[in-house]
């Protein structure tokens, strides 16, 4: 009997970035490379990159309130998905209780906040928020690979 070992161990890469706007381009490059290496197509890569950019912009603006801090970005490739985690030590945040924006109302009535989270939820297959007083905020986003 021949045993096939078609499953390879997950690949995980982590990088720490300063939590400021000037880091967004480097974070995008880091995530884009991970998505491409995971075999995601161009549009899925764009979705991942944009979701991470929105999340990091929110961390910088809201969690750190434009003060100094770090964003720890981890990309983990598994057989069927790419898992991205973003960790920060900023103000606690739980996005799971933020409602979706009303996209049917006219532009003048629409809030100018919440669309980033909306796109994160629409473009990623899973979005989870966690907070631990010792570890800070942790955002996990999952993008499944197309078969």
Coordinates of C-alpha atoms in Angstrom, one line a residue:
X1 CA 0.0 0.0 0.0
X2 CA 1.4 3.4 -1.0
X3 CA 0.8 6.3 1.3
X4 CA 0.5 9.7 -0.3
X5 CA 1.5 12.8 1.7
X6 CA -0.2 15.5 -0.3
X7 CA -0.7 17.8 2.6
X8 CA 2.1 20.2 3.2
X9 CA 2.5 22.0 6.6
X10 CA 1.0 25.5 6.7
X11 CA 3.3 28.4 5.8
X12 CA 3.2 31.2 8.3
X13 CA 4.9 34.6 7.9
X14 CA 4.8 37.5 10.4
X15 CA 6.0 41.0 10.2
X16 CA 5.6 43.9 12.7
X17 CA 4.8 47.4 11.2
X18 CA 4.7 50.8 12.9
X19 CA 1.0 51.7 13.3
X20 CA 1.0 54.8 11.1
X21 CA -0.2 55.7 7.7
X22 CA 3.2 55.5 6.1
X23 CA 3.2 51.8 6.8
X24 CA 0.1 51.0 4.7
X25 CA 2.0 50.5 1.5
X26 CA 4.5 48.1 3.1
X27 CA 1.7 46.2 4.8
X28 CA -0.2 45.9 1.4
X29 CA 3.0 44.6 -0.3
X30 CA 3.5 42.0 2.5
X31 CA -0.1 40.8 2.3
X32 CA -0.2 40.9 -1.5
X33 CA 2.9 38.7 -1.7
X34 CA 1.4 36.2 0.8
X35 CA -1.9 36.1 -1.2
X36 CA 0.0 35.5 -4.5
X37 CA 2.2 32.8 -2.9
X38 CA -1.0 31.1 -1.6
X39 CA -2.3 30.9 -5.1
X40 CA -5.1 33.4 -4.9
X41 CA -6.1 34.9 -8.3
X42 CA -5.7 38.6 -9.0
X43 CA -9.2 39.6 -7.8
X44 CA -9.0 37.6 -4.6
X45 CA -5.6 39.1 -3.9
X46 CA -7.1 42.6 -4.5
X47 CA -9.9 41.8 -2.0
X48 CA -7.5 40.6 0.6
X49 CA -5.2 43.6 0.2
X50 CA -8.1 46.0 0.3
X51 CA -9.6 44.4 3.4
X52 CA -6.3 44.5 5.2
X53 CA -5.7 48.1 4.2
X54 CA -9.2 49.0 5.6
X55 CA -8.5 47.2 8.8
X56 CA -5.0 48.7 9.3
X57 CA -6.4 52.2 8.5
X58 CA -9.0 51.6 11.3
X59 CA -6.3 50.4 13.7
X60 CA -4.3 53.5 13.0
X61 CA -7.2 56.0 13.2
X62 CA -9.3 54.5 15.9
X63 CA -7.3 52.0 18.0
X64 CA -4.1 54.1 18.2
X65 CA -5.9 57.4 17.5
X66 CA -2.9 58.5 15.4
X67 CA -0.4 57.9 18.2
X68 CA 2.5 55.4 18.2
X69 CA 1.8 51.7 18.2
X70 CA 2.5 48.5 16.3
X71 CA 0.5 46.3 14.0
X72 CA 1.6 42.7 14.0
X73 CA 0.5 41.1 10.7
X74 CA 0.5 37.3 10.3
X75 CA -0.3 35.5 7.1
X76 CA -0.9 31.7 7.3
X77 CA -1.4 29.7 4.2
X78 CA -3.3 26.5 4.6
X79 CA -4.4 24.0 2.0
X80 CA -7.7 25.6 1.4
X81 CA -7.4 29.2 2.7
X82 CA -5.3 32.2 3.7
X83 CA -5.6 33.4 7.2
X84 CA -4.6 36.9 8.1
X85 CA -4.4 38.1 11.6
X86 CA -3.8 41.7 12.7
X87 CA -2.9 42.4 16.3
X88 CA -2.6 45.8 18.0
X89 CA -2.4 47.2 21.6
X90 CA -4.7 50.1 20.9
X91 CA -8.2 51.0 22.2
X92 CA -10.4 47.9 22.5
X93 CA -12.6 47.2 19.6
X94 CA -15.3 44.7 18.8
X95 CA -16.5 45.0 15.2
X96 CA -18.9 42.1 15.5
X97 CA -21.6 44.4 17.0
X98 CA -21.3 47.1 14.3
X99 CA -24.3 46.9 11.9
X100 CA -24.0 47.0 8.2
X101 CA -24.5 50.4 6.7
X102 CA -27.7 51.3 4.9
X103 CA -26.6 51.3 1.3
X104 CA -30.1 52.1 0.0
X105 CA -30.3 55.6 1.5
X106 CA -29.1 58.6 -0.5
X107 CA -25.5 59.6 -0.1
X108 CA -26.3 62.8 1.9
X109 CA -28.0 60.7 4.6
X110 CA -25.3 57.9 4.7
X111 CA -22.7 57.9 7.4
X112 CA -19.2 58.3 6.2
X113 CA -18.0 55.5 8.5
X114 CA -18.6 51.8 8.4
X115 CA -18.0 51.1 4.7
X116 CA -14.5 49.7 5.3
X117 CA -15.9 47.1 7.8
X118 CA -18.7 46.4 5.3
X119 CA -16.1 45.6 2.5
X120 CA -14.0 43.5 4.9
X121 CA -17.1 41.4 5.6
X122 CA -18.1 41.2 2.0
X123 CA -14.7 40.4 0.5
X124 CA -13.4 38.0 3.1
X125 CA -15.0 34.7 3.9
X126 CA -14.7 35.1 7.7
X127 CA -14.0 38.2 9.9
X128 CA -13.6 37.7 13.6
X129 CA -12.7 40.2 16.3
X130 CA -11.2 39.3 19.7
X131 CA -10.0 41.4 22.6
X132 CA -7.8 40.3 25.5
X133 CA -6.6 42.9 28.1
X134 CA -3.1 41.3 28.1
X135 CA -2.8 40.7 24.3
X136 CA -4.9 43.6 22.9
X137 CA -7.0 43.5 19.8
X138 CA -6.9 40.6 17.3
X139 CA -8.6 40.6 14.0
X140 CA -8.7 37.4 12.0
X141 CA -9.7 37.4 8.4
X142 CA -10.0 34.3 6.2
X143 CA -10.1 34.0 2.4
X144 CA -10.8 30.6 1.0
X145 CA -9.0 29.4 -2.1
X146 CA -11.1 28.7 -5.1
X147 CA -11.1 25.1 -6.2

